[in-house]
CSV table of C-alpha atoms in Angstrom, one decimal:
chain,number,residue,atom,x,y,z
W,1,MET,CA,-24.9,-22.5,5.0
W,2,ALA,CA,-24.9,-19.3,6.6
W,3,ARG,CA,-27.1,-16.3,6.3
W,4,ILE,CA,-25.1,-13.5,5.1
W,5,ALA,CA,-26.2,-9.8,5.1
W,6,VAL,CA,-24.3,-7.4,2.3
W,7,ILE,CA,-24.7,-3.9,2.8
W,8,GLY,CA,-24.7,-1.9,-0.4
W,9,ALA,CA,-25.5,-3.1,-3.9
W,10,GLY,CA,-22.0,-1.4,-5.3
W,11,MET,CA,-19.8,-3.5,-7.6
W,12,GLY,CA,-17.6,-5.0,-5.0
W,13,ALA,CA,-20.4,-6.1,-2.8
W,14,MET,CA,-22.1,-7.7,-5.6
W,15,ALA,CA,-19.1,-9.5,-6.6
W,16,ALA,CA,-18.9,-10.7,-2.9
W,17,ALA,CA,-22.6,-11.7,-3.2
W,18,ALA,CA,-22.5,-13.8,-6.3
W,19,ARG,CA,-19.6,-15.6,-4.9
W,20,LEU,CA,-20.8,-16.4,-1.4
W,21,ALA,CA,-24.2,-17.4,-3.0
W,22,VAL,CA,-22.4,-20.0,-5.2
W,23,ALA,CA,-20.8,-21.3,-2.2
W,24,GLY,CA,-24.2,-22.3,-0.7
W,25,HIS,CA,-24.8,-19.2,1.6
W,26,ARG,CA,-28.1,-17.5,2.1
W,27,VAL,CA,-27.2,-14.0,0.7
W,28,ALA,CA,-29.3,-10.9,1.3
W,29,VAL,CA,-28.3,-7.5,-0.1
W,30,TYR,CA,-29.6,-4.2,1.6
W,31,GLU,CA,-29.3,-1.0,-0.6
W,32,ARG,CA,-30.4,2.3,0.8
W,33,SER,CA,-31.0,3.4,-3.0
W,34,ARG,CA,-33.5,2.2,-5.5
W,35,THR,CA,-30.9,0.7,-7.7
W,36,TYR,CA,-27.6,-1.4,-7.8
W,37,GLY,CA,-24.1,-0.7,-9.4
W,38,GLY,CA,-22.9,2.0,-6.7
W,39,ALA,CA,-20.6,4.5,-8.6
W,40,LEU,CA,-21.7,2.6,-12.0
W,41,GLY,CA,-24.7,5.1,-12.4
W,42,ARG,CA,-26.7,6.3,-15.5
W,43,PHE,CA,-28.3,9.3,-16.6
W,44,GLU,CA,-31.1,9.3,-19.0
W,45,ARG,CA,-32.7,12.4,-21.0
W,46,ASP,CA,-34.5,12.9,-24.4
W,47,GLY,CA,-33.3,9.6,-25.7
W,48,PHE,CA,-29.8,10.1,-24.5
W,49,SER,CA,-27.8,7.9,-22.2
W,50,PHE,CA,-24.6,8.4,-20.3
W,51,ASP,CA,-22.6,6.7,-17.7
W,52,THR,CA,-22.1,8.7,-14.5
W,53,GLY,CA,-19.2,6.8,-13.2
W,54,PRO,CA,-16.3,5.1,-15.1
W,55,GLY,CA,-16.5,5.0,-18.8
W,56,LEU,CA,-13.9,2.3,-19.7
W,57,LEU,CA,-12.9,-0.7,-18.1
W,58,PRO,CA,-9.4,-1.7,-17.5
W,59,LEU,CA,-8.3,-5.4,-16.7
W,60,PRO,CA,-11.8,-7.1,-17.6
W,61,ALA,CA,-10.3,-10.6,-16.6
W,62,VAL,CA,-11.4,-9.7,-13.0
W,63,TRP,CA,-15.0,-9.8,-14.0
W,64,ARG,CA,-14.5,-12.6,-16.4
W,65,ASP,CA,-13.1,-14.7,-13.4
W,66,LEU,CA,-16.3,-13.6,-11.6
W,67,PHE,CA,-18.8,-15.0,-14.2
W,68,VAL,CA,-16.7,-18.4,-14.6
W,69,LYS,CA,-16.7,-18.8,-11.0
W,70,THR,CA,-20.5,-18.0,-10.5
W,71,GLY,CA,-22.1,-19.9,-13.6
W,72,LYS,CA,-21.9,-21.3,-17.1
W,73,GLU,CA,-22.6,-18.1,-18.7
W,74,PRO,CA,-19.2,-16.3,-19.5
W,75,LEU,CA,-19.0,-12.7,-19.1
W,76,GLU,CA,-19.2,-12.0,-23.0
W,77,SER,CA,-22.5,-13.9,-23.3
W,78,CYS,CA,-23.9,-11.3,-21.0
W,79,VAL,CA,-22.6,-8.1,-22.2
W,80,GLU,CA,-20.9,-7.0,-25.6
W,81,LEU,CA,-17.2,-6.2,-24.5
W,82,VAL,CA,-15.1,-4.6,-27.0
W,83,GLN,CA,-11.8,-3.0,-27.0
W,84,VAL,CA,-11.5,0.7,-28.1
W,85,ASP,CA,-8.9,1.5,-30.4
W,86,PRO,CA,-7.2,3.8,-30.3
W,87,SER,CA,-6.8,3.3,-26.5
W,88,SER,CA,-6.6,7.2,-26.3
W,89,ARG,CA,-5.8,10.4,-28.0
W,90,HIS,CA,-3.7,13.0,-26.1
W,91,VAL,CA,-3.6,16.5,-26.9
W,92,PHE,CA,-0.5,18.1,-25.2
W,93,ALA,CA,-0.1,21.9,-24.2
W,94,ASP,CA,2.1,22.8,-27.3
W,95,GLY,CA,-0.6,21.7,-29.8
W,96,THR,CA,1.4,18.2,-30.4
W,97,GLU,CA,-1.2,15.3,-30.7
W,98,VAL,CA,-0.7,11.5,-30.4
W,99,SER,CA,-2.8,8.5,-30.9
W,100,LEU,CA,-2.1,5.4,-29.0
W,101,PRO,CA,-3.3,2.0,-30.1
W,102,ASN,CA,-4.9,-0.4,-27.7
W,103,ALA,CA,-2.9,-3.2,-25.9
W,104,SER,CA,0.1,-2.9,-28.4
W,105,ARG,CA,3.4,-1.9,-27.0
W,106,ALA,CA,5.0,-1.9,-30.5
W,107,GLY,CA,1.9,0.4,-31.7
W,108,VAL,CA,2.4,2.8,-28.9
W,109,LEU,CA,6.1,3.2,-29.1
W,110,THR,CA,5.7,3.8,-33.0
W,111,SER,CA,3.2,6.2,-32.6
W,112,LEU,CA,5.1,8.4,-29.9
W,113,ASP,CA,8.3,8.4,-32.2
W,114,ALA,CA,6.0,9.5,-35.1
W,115,SER,CA,4.5,12.2,-32.9
W,116,LEU,CA,6.8,13.1,-30.4
W,117,GLY,CA,10.2,12.4,-31.9
W,118,PRO,CA,12.5,9.4,-32.3
W,119,ALA,CA,13.6,9.2,-28.7
W,120,ALA,CA,10.2,9.3,-27.4
W,121,GLY,CA,9.4,5.8,-28.1
W,122,GLN,CA,12.4,4.4,-26.6
W,123,ARG,CA,12.2,6.2,-23.5
W,124,TRP,CA,8.6,5.1,-22.8
W,125,GLY,CA,9.1,1.4,-23.8
W,126,ASP,CA,12.2,1.4,-21.3
W,127,PHE,CA,9.8,2.9,-18.9
W,128,LEU,CA,7.1,0.3,-19.3
W,129,VAL,CA,9.8,-2.5,-19.1
W,130,ARG,CA,10.3,-1.2,-15.6
W,131,ALA,CA,6.5,-0.8,-14.9
W,132,ARG,CA,6.2,-4.3,-15.7
W,133,GLU,CA,8.8,-5.4,-13.1
W,134,THR,CA,6.7,-3.2,-10.6
W,135,TRP,CA,3.7,-4.8,-11.5
W,136,ASP,CA,5.1,-8.4,-11.3
W,137,ARG,CA,6.5,-7.6,-7.7
W,138,THR,CA,3.5,-6.2,-6.3
W,139,ARG,CA,0.5,-7.8,-8.1
W,140,ARG,CA,-0.1,-10.6,-5.9
W,141,PRO,CA,0.6,-9.2,-2.4
W,142,LEU,CA,-1.4,-5.9,-2.9
W,143,LEU,CA,-4.0,-7.3,-5.2
W,144,GLU,CA,-4.7,-10.9,-5.0
W,145,GLU,CA,-4.1,-11.8,-1.3
W,146,PRO,CA,-5.7,-10.6,1.8
W,147,LEU,CA,-3.8,-7.6,3.5
W,148,TRP,CA,-0.5,-9.1,5.2
W,149,PRO,CA,-0.4,-8.9,9.0
W,150,ASN,CA,2.9,-7.4,8.5
W,151,TRP,CA,1.7,-5.1,6.0
W,152,GLU,CA,4.4,-2.5,7.0
W,153,VAL,CA,6.8,-4.5,4.8
W,154,LEU,CA,5.0,-3.1,1.8
W,155,ALA,CA,4.6,0.4,3.1
W,156,GLY,CA,8.1,0.6,3.6
W,157,ARG,CA,9.6,-0.6,0.3
W,158,GLU,CA,9.4,1.1,-3.0
W,159,PRO,CA,9.2,-1.7,-5.6
W,160,TYR,CA,9.7,0.4,-8.9
W,161,PRO,CA,13.3,-0.3,-10.1
W,162,ALA,CA,14.3,3.3,-10.7
W,163,VAL,CA,17.3,4.5,-13.0
W,164,PRO,CA,20.2,5.9,-11.4
W,165,HIS,CA,20.1,9.8,-12.0
W,166,LYS,CA,23.5,11.7,-11.5
W,167,ARG,CA,22.9,15.3,-10.6
W,168,LEU,CA,26.0,17.4,-9.7
W,169,LEU,CA,27.8,15.1,-7.2
W,170,ARG,CA,24.8,13.1,-6.0
W,171,THR,CA,23.3,10.1,-7.6
W,172,ARG,CA,19.4,10.0,-7.0
W,173,ARG,CA,16.6,7.5,-8.0
W,174,ALA,CA,13.0,8.5,-8.9
W,175,GLY,CA,10.6,8.1,-5.7
W,176,THR,CA,8.0,9.8,-7.2
W,177,LEU,CA,6.0,9.8,-10.3
W,178,ALA,CA,6.8,13.3,-11.0
W,179,GLU,CA,10.5,12.4,-10.6
W,180,ILE,CA,10.1,9.5,-13.1
W,181,GLY,CA,8.7,11.8,-15.8
W,182,ALA,CA,11.7,14.5,-14.9
W,183,TRP,CA,14.6,12.2,-14.7
W,184,GLU,CA,13.8,9.0,-16.8
W,185,LEU,CA,11.3,10.3,-19.6
W,186,ARG,CA,12.9,13.8,-19.8
W,187,ASP,CA,10.0,15.1,-22.1
W,188,PRO,CA,7.3,17.2,-20.7
W,189,ARG,CA,4.9,15.3,-23.4
W,190,LEU,CA,5.7,11.9,-22.0
W,191,ALA,CA,5.5,13.3,-18.4
W,192,ALA,CA,2.0,14.5,-18.7
W,193,LEU,CA,1.0,11.1,-20.3
W,194,LEU,CA,2.5,9.5,-17.3
W,195,GLU,CA,1.0,12.0,-14.9
W,196,SER,CA,-2.6,11.7,-16.5
W,197,HIS,CA,-3.1,8.2,-15.2
W,198,ALA,CA,-2.3,9.6,-11.4
W,199,LEU,CA,-4.7,12.3,-12.0
W,200,ALA,CA,-7.4,10.4,-13.1
W,201,TYR,CA,-7.2,8.6,-9.6
W,202,GLY,CA,-7.0,11.9,-7.7
W,203,LEU,CA,-3.5,11.3,-7.1
W,204,ASP,CA,-0.8,14.1,-6.9
W,205,PRO,CA,2.0,13.1,-9.1
W,206,ARG,CA,4.7,15.1,-7.1
W,207,THR,CA,3.7,12.9,-4.1
W,208,ALA,CA,2.5,9.4,-5.6
W,209,PRO,CA,5.2,6.9,-5.1
W,210,ALA,CA,7.0,5.6,-7.9
W,211,ASN,CA,5.2,2.6,-8.2
W,212,ALA,CA,2.0,4.2,-9.4
W,213,ALA,CA,3.9,3.4,-12.6
W,214,VAL,CA,1.6,0.2,-12.7
W,215,LEU,CA,-1.5,2.3,-13.3
W,216,PRO,CA,-0.4,3.2,-17.0
W,217,TYR,CA,1.2,-0.2,-17.3
W,218,MET,CA,-2.3,-2.0,-16.6
W,219,GLU,CA,-3.7,0.0,-19.6
W,220,TYR,CA,-0.8,-0.9,-22.0
W,221,ALA,CA,-0.6,-4.5,-21.0
W,222,PHE,CA,-4.3,-5.2,-21.0
W,223,GLY,CA,-6.2,-2.8,-22.9
W,224,MET,CA,-9.1,-0.7,-22.3
W,225,TRP,CA,-12.5,-2.0,-22.6
W,226,TYR,CA,-16.2,-0.9,-23.3
W,227,VAL,CA,-19.5,-2.2,-22.8
W,228,ARG,CA,-21.3,-1.7,-26.2
W,229,GLY,CA,-25.0,-1.5,-25.9
W,230,GLY,CA,-25.4,1.0,-23.1
W,231,GLY,CA,-22.0,1.6,-21.6
W,232,LEU,CA,-20.4,0.3,-18.2
W,233,ARG,CA,-23.9,0.7,-16.5
W,234,GLU,CA,-24.3,-2.7,-18.5
W,235,LEU,CA,-21.7,-4.6,-16.6
W,236,ALA,CA,-23.5,-3.6,-13.5
W,237,ARG,CA,-26.9,-4.8,-14.8
W,238,ALA,CA,-25.0,-8.3,-15.8
W,239,VAL,CA,-23.4,-8.7,-12.2
W,240,TYR,CA,-26.8,-7.9,-10.8
W,241,GLU,CA,-28.5,-10.5,-12.8
W,242,ARG,CA,-25.8,-12.9,-12.2
W,243,CYS,CA,-26.4,-12.4,-8.4
W,244,LEU,CA,-30.5,-12.8,-9.1
W,245,ALA,CA,-29.6,-16.0,-10.9
W,246,ARG,CA,-27.7,-17.4,-7.8
W,247,ARG,CA,-30.8,-16.5,-5.6
W,248,VAL,CA,-29.3,-13.6,-4.0
W,249,GLU,CA,-32.0,-11.6,-2.4
W,250,PHE,CA,-32.2,-7.6,-2.9
W,251,ARG,CA,-34.1,-5.3,-0.9
W,252,PHE,CA,-33.8,-1.8,-2.3
W,253,GLY,CA,-34.9,1.2,-0.7
W,254,THR,CA,-33.8,-0.4,2.6
W,255,GLU,CA,-31.4,1.8,4.8
W,256,VAL,CA,-29.2,-0.3,7.2
W,257,THR,CA,-29.0,1.9,10.4
W,258,GLY,CA,-26.7,-0.3,12.7
W,259,ILE,CA,-24.7,-3.5,12.9
W,260,VAL,CA,-25.7,-5.9,15.6
W,261,GLU,CA,-22.8,-7.4,17.7
W,262,LYS,CA,-23.2,-10.0,20.4
W,263,ASP,CA,-20.0,-11.3,22.3
W,264,GLY,CA,-17.6,-9.9,19.9
W,265,ARG,CA,-19.3,-11.4,16.8
W,266,VAL,CA,-21.6,-9.8,14.4
W,267,ALA,CA,-25.5,-11.1,14.7
W,268,GLY,CA,-27.3,-9.3,12.2
W,269,VAL,CA,-28.0,-5.8,10.9
W,270,GLU,CA,-30.8,-3.1,12.1
W,271,LEU,CA,-32.8,-1.6,9.4
W,272,ALA,CA,-34.5,1.8,9.2
W,273,GLU,CA,-37.8,0.2,9.4
W,274,GLY,CA,-37.0,-0.9,12.9
W,275,ALA,CA,-36.4,-4.8,12.2
W,276,VAL,CA,-33.4,-6.9,12.8
W,277,ALA,CA,-31.9,-9.1,9.9
W,278,GLU,CA,-30.2,-11.8,11.6
W,279,ALA,CA,-26.9,-12.9,10.0
W,280,GLU,CA,-23.9,-14.9,10.9
W,281,PHE,CA,-21.8,-12.7,8.8
W,282,VAL,CA,-22.0,-9.0,7.6
W,283,VAL,CA,-20.4,-7.9,4.3
W,284,ALA,CA,-20.2,-3.9,4.4
W,285,GLY,CA,-19.7,-2.1,1.0
W,286,VAL,CA,-19.9,1.5,2.4
W,287,ALA,CA,-17.3,4.3,2.9
W,288,PRO,CA,-15.4,4.2,6.2
W,289,GLY,CA,-17.3,7.1,8.1
W,290,VAL,CA,-20.7,5.1,7.3
W,291,LEU,CA,-19.1,2.0,8.7
W,292,ASP,CA,-18.2,3.8,11.8
W,293,ARG,CA,-21.5,5.2,12.4
W,294,LEU,CA,-23.0,1.5,11.7
W,295,CYS,CA,-21.0,0.3,14.6
W,296,GLY,CA,-21.9,2.9,17.0
W,297,GLY,CA,-18.7,5.2,16.6
W,298,SER,CA,-16.6,2.5,17.8
W,299,ALA,CA,-13.5,1.5,16.0
W,300,VAL,CA,-13.7,-1.6,13.8
W,301,ARG,CA,-10.1,-1.9,12.7
W,302,GLY,CA,-7.7,-3.9,14.6
W,303,ALA,CA,-4.6,-2.4,16.3
W,304,GLY,CA,-1.6,-1.8,14.0
W,305,GLU,CA,-3.8,-2.0,10.6
W,306,VAL,CA,-3.8,0.5,7.9
W,307,PRO,CA,-5.9,3.6,8.8
W,308,PRO,CA,-8.6,4.6,6.1
W,309,GLN,CA,-7.4,6.8,3.6
W,310,PRO,CA,-8.2,10.6,4.1
W,311,ALA,CA,-10.5,11.9,1.8
W,312,GLY,CA,-8.3,13.4,-1.4
W,313,ALA,CA,-10.0,14.1,-4.6
W,314,SER,CA,-13.0,13.9,-6.7
W,315,ARG,CA,-14.5,14.2,-10.0
W,316,VAL,CA,-16.9,16.8,-12.2
W,317,THR,CA,-18.6,15.2,-15.0
W,318,VAL,CA,-20.3,17.2,-17.7
W,319,LEU,CA,-22.7,15.2,-19.8
W,320,LEU,CA,-23.2,16.6,-23.3
W,321,ALA,CA,-26.1,16.2,-25.6
W,322,LEU,CA,-25.0,17.0,-29.4
W,323,ARG,CA,-26.8,17.4,-32.6
W,324,GLY,CA,-25.0,15.8,-35.4
W,325,GLY,CA,-23.7,12.2,-35.4
W,326,ARG,CA,-20.4,11.1,-34.2
W,327,ARG,CA,-17.7,11.8,-36.5
W,328,GLU,CA,-16.0,8.4,-38.2
W,329,GLY,CA,-12.9,7.6,-36.9
W,330,ALA,CA,-13.3,9.9,-33.6
W,331,ALA,CA,-11.3,8.5,-30.8
W,332,HIS,CA,-13.4,6.9,-28.1
W,333,ARG,CA,-11.1,8.8,-25.4
W,334,THR,CA,-9.3,12.1,-25.8
W,335,VAL,CA,-7.2,13.6,-23.1
W,336,VAL,CA,-6.5,17.0,-23.5
W,337,HIS,CA,-3.8,18.4,-21.2
W,338,ALA,CA,-3.7,21.3,-18.9
W,339,PRO,CA,-1.5,24.2,-20.4
W,340,ASP,CA,0.0,24.7,-16.9
W,341,ARG,CA,1.0,21.7,-15.0
W,342,GLU,CA,2.0,23.6,-11.8
W,343,ALA,CA,-1.0,25.8,-11.7
W,344,GLU,CA,-3.3,22.7,-12.4
W,345,LEU,CA,-1.5,20.6,-9.4
W,346,GLU,CA,-1.8,23.7,-7.1
W,347,ALA,CA,-5.3,24.1,-7.8
W,348,LEU,CA,-6.0,20.5,-7.0
W,349,PHE,CA,-3.5,19.7,-4.2
W,350,GLY,CA,-1.9,22.8,-3.2
W,351,SER,CA,-2.3,25.4,-0.3
W,352,ALA,CA,-5.2,26.9,-2.1
W,353,PRO,CA,-7.2,24.0,-3.7
W,354,GLY,CA,-9.9,24.8,-6.1
W,355,THR,CA,-8.7,28.0,-7.3
W,356,ALA,CA,-9.2,28.6,-11.2
W,357,ALA,CA,-7.1,26.8,-13.6
W,358,ARG,CA,-7.6,25.2,-16.9
W,359,PRO,CA,-7.6,21.5,-16.1
W,360,THR,CA,-6.6,18.4,-17.6
W,361,VAL,CA,-10.1,16.9,-19.3
W,362,THR,CA,-10.9,13.5,-20.4
W,363,VAL,CA,-13.4,13.4,-23.3
W,364,LEU,CA,-15.4,10.4,-23.9
W,365,ARG,CA,-17.1,9.8,-27.3
W,366,PRO,CA,-18.4,6.2,-27.4
W,367,ASP,CA,-19.5,4.6,-30.7
W,368,ASP,CA,-22.6,3.3,-29.2
W,369,PRO,CA,-26.1,3.4,-30.7
W,370,ALA,CA,-27.7,2.7,-27.6
W,371,LEU,CA,-26.6,5.9,-26.0
W,372,VAL,CA,-28.6,8.3,-28.6
W,373,PRO,CA,-31.9,8.7,-29.9
W,374,ASP,CA,-30.7,8.2,-33.5
W,375,SER,CA,-27.8,8.5,-35.7
W,376,GLY,CA,-28.2,12.3,-36.1
W,377,HIS,CA,-27.0,12.8,-32.6
W,378,GLU,CA,-23.8,12.2,-30.0
W,379,ALA,CA,-23.5,11.8,-26.4
W,380,VAL,CA,-20.1,13.0,-25.1
W,381,THR,CA,-19.0,12.9,-21.4
W,382,LEU,CA,-16.3,15.3,-20.1
W,383,THR,CA,-14.5,14.5,-16.7
W,384,SER,CA,-12.0,16.5,-14.6
W,385,THR,CA,-10.3,15.9,-11.1
W,386,VAL,CA,-11.4,18.3,-8.4
W,387,PRO,CA,-10.8,18.4,-4.7
W,388,ALA,CA,-13.0,16.4,-2.6
W,389,GLY,CA,-16.1,18.4,-1.2
W,390,SER,CA,-15.3,21.2,-3.8
W,391,GLY,CA,-17.5,24.3,-3.8
W,392,THR,CA,-16.8,25.3,-7.2
W,393,ASP,CA,-19.7,26.5,-8.9
W,394,ALA,CA,-21.0,23.8,-11.1
W,395,GLU,CA,-21.8,25.8,-14.0
W,396,ASP,CA,-18.6,27.8,-13.9
W,397,HIS,CA,-16.5,24.5,-13.9
W,398,ALA,CA,-18.8,23.1,-16.7
W,399,GLU,CA,-17.9,26.3,-18.8
W,400,ARG,CA,-14.4,25.6,-18.5
W,401,LEU,CA,-14.2,21.8,-19.2
W,402,ILE,CA,-16.3,22.5,-22.4
W,403,THR,CA,-13.8,25.3,-23.4
W,404,VAL,CA,-11.1,23.0,-23.2
W,405,ALA,CA,-13.0,19.8,-24.7
W,406,GLU,CA,-13.3,22.2,-27.8
W,407,ARG,CA,-9.6,21.3,-28.7
W,408,ALA,CA,-10.9,17.8,-29.2
W,409,ILE,CA,-14.3,18.7,-30.6
W,410,PRO,CA,-13.6,21.9,-32.5
W,411,ASP,CA,-17.4,22.4,-33.3
W,412,LEU,CA,-18.7,21.5,-30.0
W,413,ARG,CA,-20.5,24.7,-29.1
W,414,ASP,CA,-22.2,24.8,-32.4
W,415,ARG,CA,-23.6,21.3,-32.0
W,416,LEU,CA,-24.5,21.5,-28.2
W,417,LEU,CA,-28.4,20.9,-27.2
W,418,TRP,CA,-27.9,20.5,-23.5
W,419,HIS,CA,-25.7,19.8,-20.6
W,420,GLU,CA,-25.8,18.3,-17.2
W,421,VAL,CA,-23.3,18.6,-14.4
W,422,ARG,CA,-22.4,16.0,-11.7
W,423,THR,CA,-20.5,17.3,-8.7
W,424,PRO,CA,-18.7,16.1,-6.0
W,425,ALA,CA,-22.0,16.3,-4.1
W,426,ASP,CA,-23.6,14.0,-6.6
W,427,VAL,CA,-20.7,11.7,-6.1
W,428,ALA,CA,-21.3,11.6,-2.4
W,429,ALA,CA,-25.1,11.0,-2.4
W,430,ALA,CA,-24.4,7.9,-4.7
W,431,THR,CA,-21.6,6.5,-3.0
W,432,GLY,CA,-21.9,7.8,0.6
W,433,ALA,CA,-18.2,8.8,0.6
W,434,ALA,CA,-17.6,12.1,2.5
W,435,ASP,CA,-17.2,15.0,0.1
W,436,GLY,CA,-17.6,12.7,-2.9
W,437,ALA,CA,-14.1,11.5,-2.5
W,438,ILE,CA,-12.8,8.5,-5.1
W,439,PRO,CA,-10.8,5.8,-3.6
W,440,VAL,CA,-7.3,5.1,-5.2
W,441,PRO,CA,-5.8,1.7,-5.9
W,442,ALA,CA,-3.5,0.3,-3.3
W,443,LEU,CA,0.1,1.1,-3.7
W,444,ALA,CA,3.0,0.1,-1.8
W,445,GLY,CA,5.7,2.3,-0.2
W,446,ALA,CA,5.0,5.9,0.8
W,447,GLY,CA,4.8,4.6,4.5
W,448,GLY,CA,1.3,2.9,3.6
W,449,ARG,CA,-0.6,6.0,3.3
W,450,LEU,CA,-1.9,4.7,-0.2
W,451,MET,CA,-2.8,1.2,1.1
W,452,HIS,CA,-6.1,0.3,2.5
W,453,PRO,CA,-7.4,-1.6,5.5
W,454,ALA,CA,-8.0,-5.2,5.7
W,455,ASN,CA,-11.0,-6.6,4.6
W,456,SER,CA,-11.6,-8.4,8.0
W,457,THR,CA,-12.4,-6.2,11.1
W,458,ARG,CA,-11.8,-6.7,14.9
W,459,THR,CA,-15.4,-7.9,15.0
W,460,THR,CA,-15.6,-11.5,14.1
W,461,GLY,CA,-17.9,-12.3,11.2
W,462,LEU,CA,-17.7,-8.4,9.8
W,463,PHE,CA,-15.8,-7.9,6.5
W,464,THR,CA,-15.5,-4.8,4.5
W,465,VAL,CA,-15.6,-4.9,0.6
W,466,GLY,CA,-15.3,-2.1,-2.3
W,467,GLY,CA,-13.0,0.8,-2.9
W,468,TRP,CA,-12.4,1.8,0.6
W,469,SER,CA,-11.0,-1.6,1.5
W,470,HIS,CA,-8.1,-3.7,0.6
W,471,PRO,CA,-7.1,-3.5,-2.5
W,472,GLY,CA,-8.7,-0.2,-3.1
W,473,GLY,CA,-10.7,1.8,-5.7
W,474,GLY,CA,-11.2,1.3,-9.5
W,475,LEU,CA,-13.4,-1.3,-11.0
W,476,PRO,CA,-10.8,-4.1,-11.1
W,477,HIS,CA,-10.0,-3.6,-7.6
W,478,ALA,CA,-13.6,-3.6,-6.6
W,479,GLY,CA,-14.1,-7.0,-8.1
W,480,MET,CA,-10.7,-8.4,-6.6
W,481,SER,CA,-12.1,-7.2,-2.8
W,482,GLY,CA,-15.2,-9.2,-3.6
W,483,ALA,CA,-13.1,-12.4,-4.3
W,484,LEU,CA,-11.1,-11.6,-1.2
W,485,VAL,CA,-13.9,-11.3,1.0
W,486,ALA,CA,-15.6,-14.4,-0.2
W,487,GLY,CA,-12.8,-16.4,0.4
W,488,LEU,CA,-12.2,-15.0,4.0
W,489,VAL,CA,-15.8,-16.0,4.5
W,490,VAL,CA,-15.7,-19.3,3.1
W,491,GLU,CA,-12.2,-20.5,4.0
W,492,GLY,CA,-11.6,-18.6,7.1
W,493,PRO,CA,-8.7,-16.3,8.0
W,494,GLU,CA,-6.2,-19.2,6.7
W,495,PHE,CA,-7.5,-18.0,3.1
W,496,ARG,CA,-4.6,-16.7,1.0
W,497,GLY,CA,-6.0,-15.7,-2.1
W,498,SER,CA,-6.6,-17.8,-5.3
W,499,GLN,CA,-3.6,-19.5,-6.8
């Protein structure tokens, strides 16, 4: 039985802590804030409650597996997990609208045909077949195994089976998500649908590799889920309580200021209060810059490893308290697409990031009585992608998001009681990530720039977990990183992932 110190109480860190405790280790979690959950925060005011991080859960099997492996109670006995249907409603720039059923390929294709024309469903269906092949090729090496020592093989290979595209005397194949939209989907509305999945993670579809097709595939294959009874913050609560049940110790309001190393191996962590907590293993669920500071500024990655991702994009979230109950039949999630794609992408990723442009906005309207003071009110969340460290005026950005959201909720302004804005600075304060950057899931190809550093480090006994480590950002990936780290600690470097 080893003593293990876990730095941070984010979702990946807690997933690792629960698994390690079940394996018989003494696990202590040190969290600088007063609560658990990392990005899965909650804001409460006047009887309203809002998720301040992700509002929907893809691929819940990752968290079901955690609960199966750490106790007798399944996930569904701890939270009320429900599929949202429709999975999403889309409002396009030309005024066209489409509602897409949850986890129903046939239903999605039928809806696209009805709203966008008879060729739309066929093109999207053919794309999903190729996306599934991409998922099958990359799922295990990118998500379920520790990062390969020869990771360059994944970095140099584009696994998406692009369709040959003839143009003049040349035959080309899509290498980016934007090229898939232009050459294979051949409809600006389908392209917007595809690209919205990349934008949600802060990826530029013009440079995101074609195998980012797995992002929409995950949604259409496995569905989108919500935790009724309080939102995704309740998932964080359930994982925290599972850790407590397995005798994981939590020390909140306790900042780790350094990692103690002796003879090339970790020996514990230094605490702000001046004490040293001895440990044979340290699991760091923190952003790369924080980890470097904890290690005294020295490099913790081995030679030849994937470098940490540069800061890319963040999010602005506007929380709306509305008078009047939620309209029956309203979609849980509506994506209102930007009227000018190029202007939006230039504002996010171009030479003058942050310039004013009407953005793509995701509108969440959960059907959940736990979020409102009574049935005569509604809690709505608006989200858009912004450059990391964006200095955009919070109220100005909130005004633009509310204006866009009126296309989804026409009487929005008449019903508005108050709103709260969360900016990249708030994300940075909650997660420790520089400029409030949001990590993206690991993707193959593109020279490895969208892969993440391995969970092991050059220091024996020091491991990293969470969105900034393999296999990257997103709630499913956080859970997977916890499983990988637990396997590496328990079984050693020969661990190759669950079979």
